[in-house]
Coordinates of C-alpha atoms in Angstrom, one line a residue:
Chain J
M1 CA 0.0 0.0 0.0
S2 CA 1.4 3.4 -0.9
Q3 CA 1.8 6.1 1.6
W4 CA 3.2 9.5 2.2
Y5 CA 6.6 10.1 3.8
M6 CA 8.4 13.2 4.8
L7 CA 12.0 13.2 3.6
T8 CA 14.3 15.7 5.2
L9 CA 17.8 16.4 3.8
V10 CA 20.5 18.7 5.1
G11 CA 24.0 19.0 3.8
Q12 CA 26.6 21.3 2.5
D13 CA 25.2 23.1 -0.6
R14 CA 26.5 22.0 -4.0
P15 CA 25.0 21.8 -7.5
G16 CA 22.9 18.6 -8.2
I17 CA 21.5 17.6 -4.9
V18 CA 17.9 18.0 -6.0
S19 CA 18.3 16.4 -9.4
Q20 CA 20.1 13.4 -8.0
L21 CA 17.7 12.9 -5.1
T22 CA 14.6 13.2 -7.3
Q23 CA 16.1 11.0 -10.0
V24 CA 16.6 8.1 -7.5
L25 CA 13.1 8.6 -6.1
Y26 CA 11.6 8.7 -9.6
E27 CA 13.4 5.5 -10.7
A28 CA 12.1 3.8 -7.6
G29 CA 8.5 4.7 -8.6
C30 CA 7.9 7.4 -6.0
N31 CA 5.7 10.4 -6.6
L32 CA 6.6 13.7 -5.1
G33 CA 4.2 16.1 -3.3
E34 CA 4.8 19.5 -1.7
A35 CA 8.3 20.6 -0.8
S36 CA 10.2 23.3 0.8
M37 CA 13.9 23.7 -0.2
I38 CA 16.2 26.5 0.6
R39 CA 19.9 27.2 1.3
L40 CA 20.4 28.3 4.9
A41 CA 23.9 29.5 5.5
G42 CA 26.0 27.1 3.5
N43 CA 23.6 24.2 3.9
F44 CA 21.0 23.1 1.4
T45 CA 17.9 22.0 3.3
T46 CA 14.9 20.0 1.9
M47 CA 11.6 19.0 3.3
L48 CA 9.9 16.8 0.7
M49 CA 6.7 14.9 0.6
V50 CA 7.3 11.5 -1.1
H51 CA 4.5 9.0 -2.0
S52 CA 5.8 5.5 -2.2
A53 CA 4.7 1.9 -2.1
L54 CA 8.0 1.0 -0.4
P55 CA 8.2 0.2 3.3
Q56 CA 10.1 2.9 5.3
R57 CA 13.1 0.6 5.7
D58 CA 13.4 0.0 2.0
L59 CA 13.1 3.6 1.2
E60 CA 15.9 4.4 3.6
S61 CA 18.1 1.7 2.1
L62 CA 17.4 3.1 -1.3
L63 CA 18.5 6.5 -0.3
K64 CA 21.5 5.6 1.8
P65 CA 24.1 5.3 -1.0
L66 CA 22.9 8.7 -2.3
A67 CA 23.2 10.3 1.1
D68 CA 26.7 8.9 1.5
R69 CA 27.8 10.0 -2.0
L70 CA 26.5 13.6 -1.5
D71 CA 27.6 13.7 2.1
V72 CA 24.2 14.9 3.3
R73 CA 22.1 13.8 6.3
L74 CA 18.9 12.2 5.1
H75 CA 15.9 11.2 7.1
V76 CA 12.5 9.6 6.3
D77 CA 9.3 9.6 8.4
A78 CA 6.0 8.1 7.5
I79 CA 3.4 10.9 7.8
A80 CA -0.3 11.3 8.1
G81 CA -1.9 13.7 5.7
S82 CA -2.3 14.2 2.0
L83 CA -2.3 16.7 -0.8
H84 CA -5.0 19.2 -1.5
D85 CA -5.1 20.5 2.0
H86 CA -4.1 24.1 2.0
P87 CA -5.8 26.2 4.7
A88 CA -5.8 29.8 3.4
S89 CA -3.9 32.4 5.4
D90 CA -5.9 35.4 6.4
V91 CA -3.0 37.4 8.0
R92 CA 0.5 38.3 7.0
I93 CA 3.0 39.6 9.5
T94 CA 6.4 41.2 8.8
V95 CA 8.8 41.7 11.6
Y96 CA 12.2 43.3 11.5
G97 CA 14.6 44.7 13.9
A98 CA 18.3 44.8 15.0
D99 CA 19.2 41.2 15.5
R100 CA 19.3 39.9 19.0
A101 CA 18.3 36.8 20.9
G102 CA 14.7 36.3 21.7
I103 CA 12.9 38.1 18.8
V104 CA 11.3 35.0 17.4
A105 CA 10.3 33.7 20.8
R106 CA 8.8 36.9 22.0
V107 CA 6.9 37.7 18.8
T108 CA 5.5 34.2 18.3
S109 CA 4.6 33.8 21.9
A110 CA 2.5 37.0 21.8
L111 CA 0.9 35.8 18.5
A112 CA 0.1 32.3 19.9
E113 CA -1.5 33.8 22.9
A114 CA -3.7 35.9 20.7
G115 CA -4.9 32.7 18.9
F116 CA -2.6 32.9 15.8
N117 CA -1.7 29.8 14.0
I118 CA 1.4 30.0 11.8
L119 CA 1.1 28.3 8.4
D120 CA 4.3 29.7 6.8
L121 CA 7.3 31.4 8.3
E122 CA 10.4 32.6 6.5
S123 CA 13.2 34.5 8.2
T124 CA 16.6 35.6 7.4
V125 CA 19.4 37.8 8.8
G126 CA 20.5 40.7 6.7
G127 CA 22.7 43.6 7.4
N128 CA 26.4 42.9 8.2
E129 CA 28.3 41.5 11.2
Q130 CA 28.4 44.8 13.0
S131 CA 24.7 45.5 12.5
P132 CA 22.7 42.4 11.7
I133 CA 19.1 42.8 10.9
Y134 CA 16.6 40.1 11.7
M135 CA 13.7 39.8 9.3
M136 CA 10.8 37.5 9.5
Y137 CA 7.7 37.0 7.3
I138 CA 4.8 35.0 8.7
E139 CA 1.5 34.0 7.3
G140 CA -1.3 32.2 9.1
Q141 CA -4.8 32.3 10.5
A142 CA -6.0 34.6 13.2
A143 CA -8.7 32.8 15.2
Q144 CA -9.5 35.9 17.2
G145 CA -9.1 38.6 14.6
L146 CA -6.5 41.2 13.7
D147 CA -7.2 43.6 16.6
E148 CA -6.3 40.9 19.1
L149 CA -3.0 40.3 17.3
R150 CA -2.2 44.0 17.1
D151 CA -2.9 44.4 20.8
A152 CA -0.8 41.4 21.6
V153 CA 2.3 42.6 19.8
R154 CA 2.0 46.3 20.8
P155 CA 4.4 46.0 23.8
L156 CA 7.1 44.6 21.5
A157 CA 7.1 47.7 19.3
D158 CA 8.5 49.5 22.3
E159 CA 11.5 47.2 22.1
D160 CA 12.5 48.5 18.7
I161 CA 11.0 45.6 16.8
D162 CA 9.0 46.7 13.8
I163 CA 5.9 44.6 13.4
T164 CA 3.3 45.0 10.6
I165 CA 0.1 43.0 10.7
E166 CA -2.1 43.0 7.6
A167 CA -5.2 41.1 6.5
V168 CA -4.7 38.9 3.4
D169 CA -7.7 39.4 1.2
I170 CA -7.9 36.7 -1.4
M171 CA -9.5 37.8 -4.7
V172 CA -11.1 34.7 -6.2
G173 CA -12.2 35.0 -9.8
Chain A
M1 CA -30.5 29.6 -14.6
P2 CA -28.5 26.4 -14.2
A3 CA -24.9 26.8 -12.9
R4 CA -22.5 25.4 -15.5
D5 CA -19.5 23.3 -14.8
I6 CA -16.4 25.3 -14.2
L7 CA -13.4 24.2 -16.3
V8 CA -10.3 23.6 -14.3
Y9 CA -6.7 23.7 -15.4
P10 CA -5.3 21.9 -17.4
D11 CA -8.4 22.2 -19.6
E12 CA -6.9 23.7 -22.8
R13 CA -9.9 25.9 -23.4
L14 CA -8.7 28.1 -20.6
K15 CA -5.7 28.9 -22.7
Y16 CA -7.6 30.1 -25.8
E17 CA -8.3 33.7 -26.7
S18 CA -12.0 34.6 -26.6
M19 CA -13.9 36.2 -29.4
E20 CA -15.7 39.6 -29.3
V21 CA -19.5 39.5 -28.6
E22 CA -21.3 40.8 -31.6
S23 CA -24.9 39.8 -30.9
F24 CA -26.7 41.2 -27.8
D25 CA -29.6 38.8 -28.2
D26 CA -31.8 36.8 -25.8
E27 CA -29.5 33.9 -25.9
L28 CA -26.7 36.2 -24.5
Q29 CA -29.0 37.3 -21.7
E30 CA -29.7 33.7 -20.8
F31 CA -26.0 32.9 -20.9
I32 CA -25.3 35.8 -18.6
M33 CA -27.8 34.4 -16.0
D34 CA -26.1 31.0 -16.3
L35 CA -22.7 32.6 -15.8
E36 CA -23.8 34.5 -12.7
A37 CA -25.3 31.3 -11.3
S38 CA -22.0 29.6 -11.9
R39 CA -20.1 32.4 -10.2
C40 CA -22.4 32.2 -7.2
A41 CA -22.0 28.4 -7.0
G42 CA -18.3 28.7 -6.6
P43 CA -16.7 29.3 -3.2
G44 CA -16.6 33.0 -2.6
A45 CA -15.9 34.1 -6.2
V46 CA -16.1 37.8 -6.9
G47 CA -15.7 37.3 -10.6
I48 CA -16.1 34.9 -13.4
A49 CA -15.3 34.9 -17.2
A50 CA -17.2 33.1 -19.9
P51 CA -14.3 30.9 -20.9
Q52 CA -14.3 29.4 -17.4
V53 CA -17.6 27.7 -18.3
G54 CA -16.3 26.8 -21.8
R55 CA -17.7 29.7 -23.8
L56 CA -15.0 31.5 -25.7
Q57 CA -16.5 35.0 -25.7
R58 CA -15.5 38.2 -24.1
I59 CA -18.0 38.3 -21.3
V60 CA -17.1 38.7 -17.6
I61 CA -19.0 39.3 -14.4
V62 CA -17.4 41.1 -11.4
D63 CA -19.1 42.0 -8.1
V64 CA -17.0 43.0 -5.1
S65 CA -19.8 44.8 -3.4
A66 CA -20.4 41.9 -0.9
M67 CA -16.9 41.7 0.6
R68 CA -16.6 41.1 4.3
K69 CA -14.5 44.3 4.4
S70 CA -16.1 46.8 2.1
V71 CA -14.0 48.1 -0.8
P72 CA -14.6 50.8 -3.4
N73 CA -16.9 49.3 -6.1
H74 CA -19.4 49.8 -8.9
G75 CA -21.8 47.1 -7.7
H76 CA -22.7 44.1 -9.8
L77 CA -21.1 44.4 -13.2
V78 CA -21.6 42.5 -16.4
L79 CA -18.9 43.6 -18.8
I80 CA -19.0 42.7 -22.5
N81 CA -15.9 43.2 -24.6
P82 CA -14.1 44.9 -21.8
V83 CA -10.9 46.9 -22.6
I84 CA -8.5 48.5 -20.2
A85 CA -7.9 52.0 -21.7
E86 CA -5.5 53.2 -19.0
W87 CA -3.8 51.9 -16.0
E88 CA -1.7 53.4 -13.2
G89 CA 0.4 52.1 -10.4
H90 CA 0.9 48.6 -9.3
E91 CA 0.5 46.5 -6.2
I92 CA 0.8 42.9 -5.1
G93 CA -2.3 41.0 -4.0
R94 CA -3.3 37.4 -3.3
E95 CA -5.4 35.7 -5.9
G96 CA -7.2 32.4 -6.3
C97 CA -9.3 31.1 -9.1
L98 CA -12.3 28.8 -9.6
S99 CA -10.4 27.2 -12.4
V100 CA -7.3 26.5 -10.2
P101 CA -8.6 24.9 -6.9
D102 CA -6.6 24.8 -3.7
F103 CA -3.9 27.3 -4.7
T104 CA -3.5 31.0 -4.1
G105 CA -0.6 33.2 -5.2
N106 CA 0.6 36.7 -5.3
V107 CA 0.0 38.7 -8.5
I108 CA 1.1 42.2 -9.5
R109 CA -1.8 44.2 -10.9
A110 CA -2.4 47.8 -11.8
Q111 CA -3.8 49.8 -8.9
R112 CA -6.1 52.0 -10.9
I113 CA -7.6 51.4 -14.3
R114 CA -10.0 53.1 -16.7
L115 CA -12.2 50.4 -18.2
Q116 CA -14.3 50.6 -21.3
A117 CA -16.9 47.9 -22.0
Q118 CA -20.4 47.3 -23.2
D119 CA -23.4 46.4 -21.0
P120 CA -25.5 43.3 -21.8
H121 CA -27.5 45.3 -24.3
G122 CA -24.5 46.7 -26.1
E123 CA -24.4 50.1 -24.6
L124 CA -21.0 51.6 -24.1
C125 CA -19.9 52.3 -20.6
E126 CA -16.8 53.4 -18.8
F127 CA -15.5 53.0 -15.3
E128 CA -12.7 54.3 -13.1
M129 CA -11.7 51.5 -10.8
Q130 CA -9.1 50.9 -8.1
G131 CA -7.8 48.3 -5.8
F132 CA -9.6 45.1 -5.3
E133 CA -12.2 45.7 -8.0
A134 CA -9.6 46.7 -10.5
R135 CA -7.7 43.5 -9.6
A136 CA -10.8 41.4 -10.1
V137 CA -11.4 42.9 -13.6
Q138 CA -7.8 42.4 -14.6
H139 CA -7.9 38.8 -13.5
E140 CA -11.1 38.2 -15.5
I141 CA -9.9 40.0 -18.6
D142 CA -6.8 37.8 -18.5
H143 CA -9.2 34.8 -18.8
L144 CA -10.4 36.3 -22.1
D145 CA -6.9 36.4 -23.4
G146 CA -6.2 32.8 -22.4
L147 CA -4.1 33.7 -19.3
L148 CA -4.4 32.3 -15.8
F149 CA -3.1 34.0 -12.7
L150 CA -0.6 31.1 -12.7
D151 CA 1.0 32.9 -15.6
R152 CA 1.6 35.9 -13.4
V153 CA 2.4 34.6 -9.9
V154 CA 5.3 36.1 -8.2
S155 CA 7.2 34.5 -5.3
R156 CA 5.9 34.7 -1.8
R157 CA 9.4 35.5 -0.7
T158 CA 9.2 38.8 -2.6
D159 CA 6.5 39.7 -0.1
I160 CA 9.1 40.6 2.4
F161 CA 9.1 44.4 2.6
R162 CA 7.1 44.6 -0.5
R163 CA 4.6 47.1 1.0
K164 CA 4.6 50.8 1.4
V165 CA 6.8 50.7 4.5
Y166 CA 9.1 53.0 2.6
K167 CA 6.6 55.8 3.0
K168 CA 6.5 55.6 6.8

């Protein structure tokens, strides 16, 4: 019986990781689903939905030689869930400020307490070594509305963190 | 007024260019009622274009008057042979489409447009539109030219600081 796996891969970035990984999976009869792949610092990182009839152990054995050859860490988990399940975000939040420990924890704690569910979060550090800038972009669903969120993060604005909260209005046509 | 089936990608008819409407007859009026019924049958659609139900003619319906958060609008519009005569500014907004289920993406559209069209009886009309309504019209006119919003999606990553923060 086929089922979905979540494949995670982390390793030093180099050309060809995605092509070699997906070629092996394709030749083994796997089907790919949603994925998130990005270079973080010098590492290439992958979270990839893989649909396969292979038992987990066989899938792991199949990928082991590839992981060794590419010198990447690779992990497979059977997951519940399926495709065609995208809850639509109704809020987007941008955060930026001088980088320091605790920005993410403070912002996301405030948001969670106000009933916010994160569906997508991307962040990066810009600026330079002397003046790093932390930037974060979050999308998700606000169970209790935008005003609750704005109230929740207001105290953080006093700490020189810029937070913008906006509704996402989806135009369906 | 039966709702018609909505074509979904990759139905190739969504990629064809639609023809001008030349005859403003009873059959057209009936089709417009069917098209409206089809729009209302979809989940929260503020617009629909004739090719989405398989009729390759330049007919669209847009109605953003019933939004949860009210936006500038001209009410319920049936636009025949619509043409954008002028456009100004641009902004990113999130779009979805009855013909592309379970996917939304960011699209850059003109902020303001001057639109010329005919009404269901062939009378010429003109509208100045902005924001959400202008976005809906641009999305629907794209359908008449065989374009889907998929052809215009920009990366979510570009959303970072994409807004008018600069004007603070």
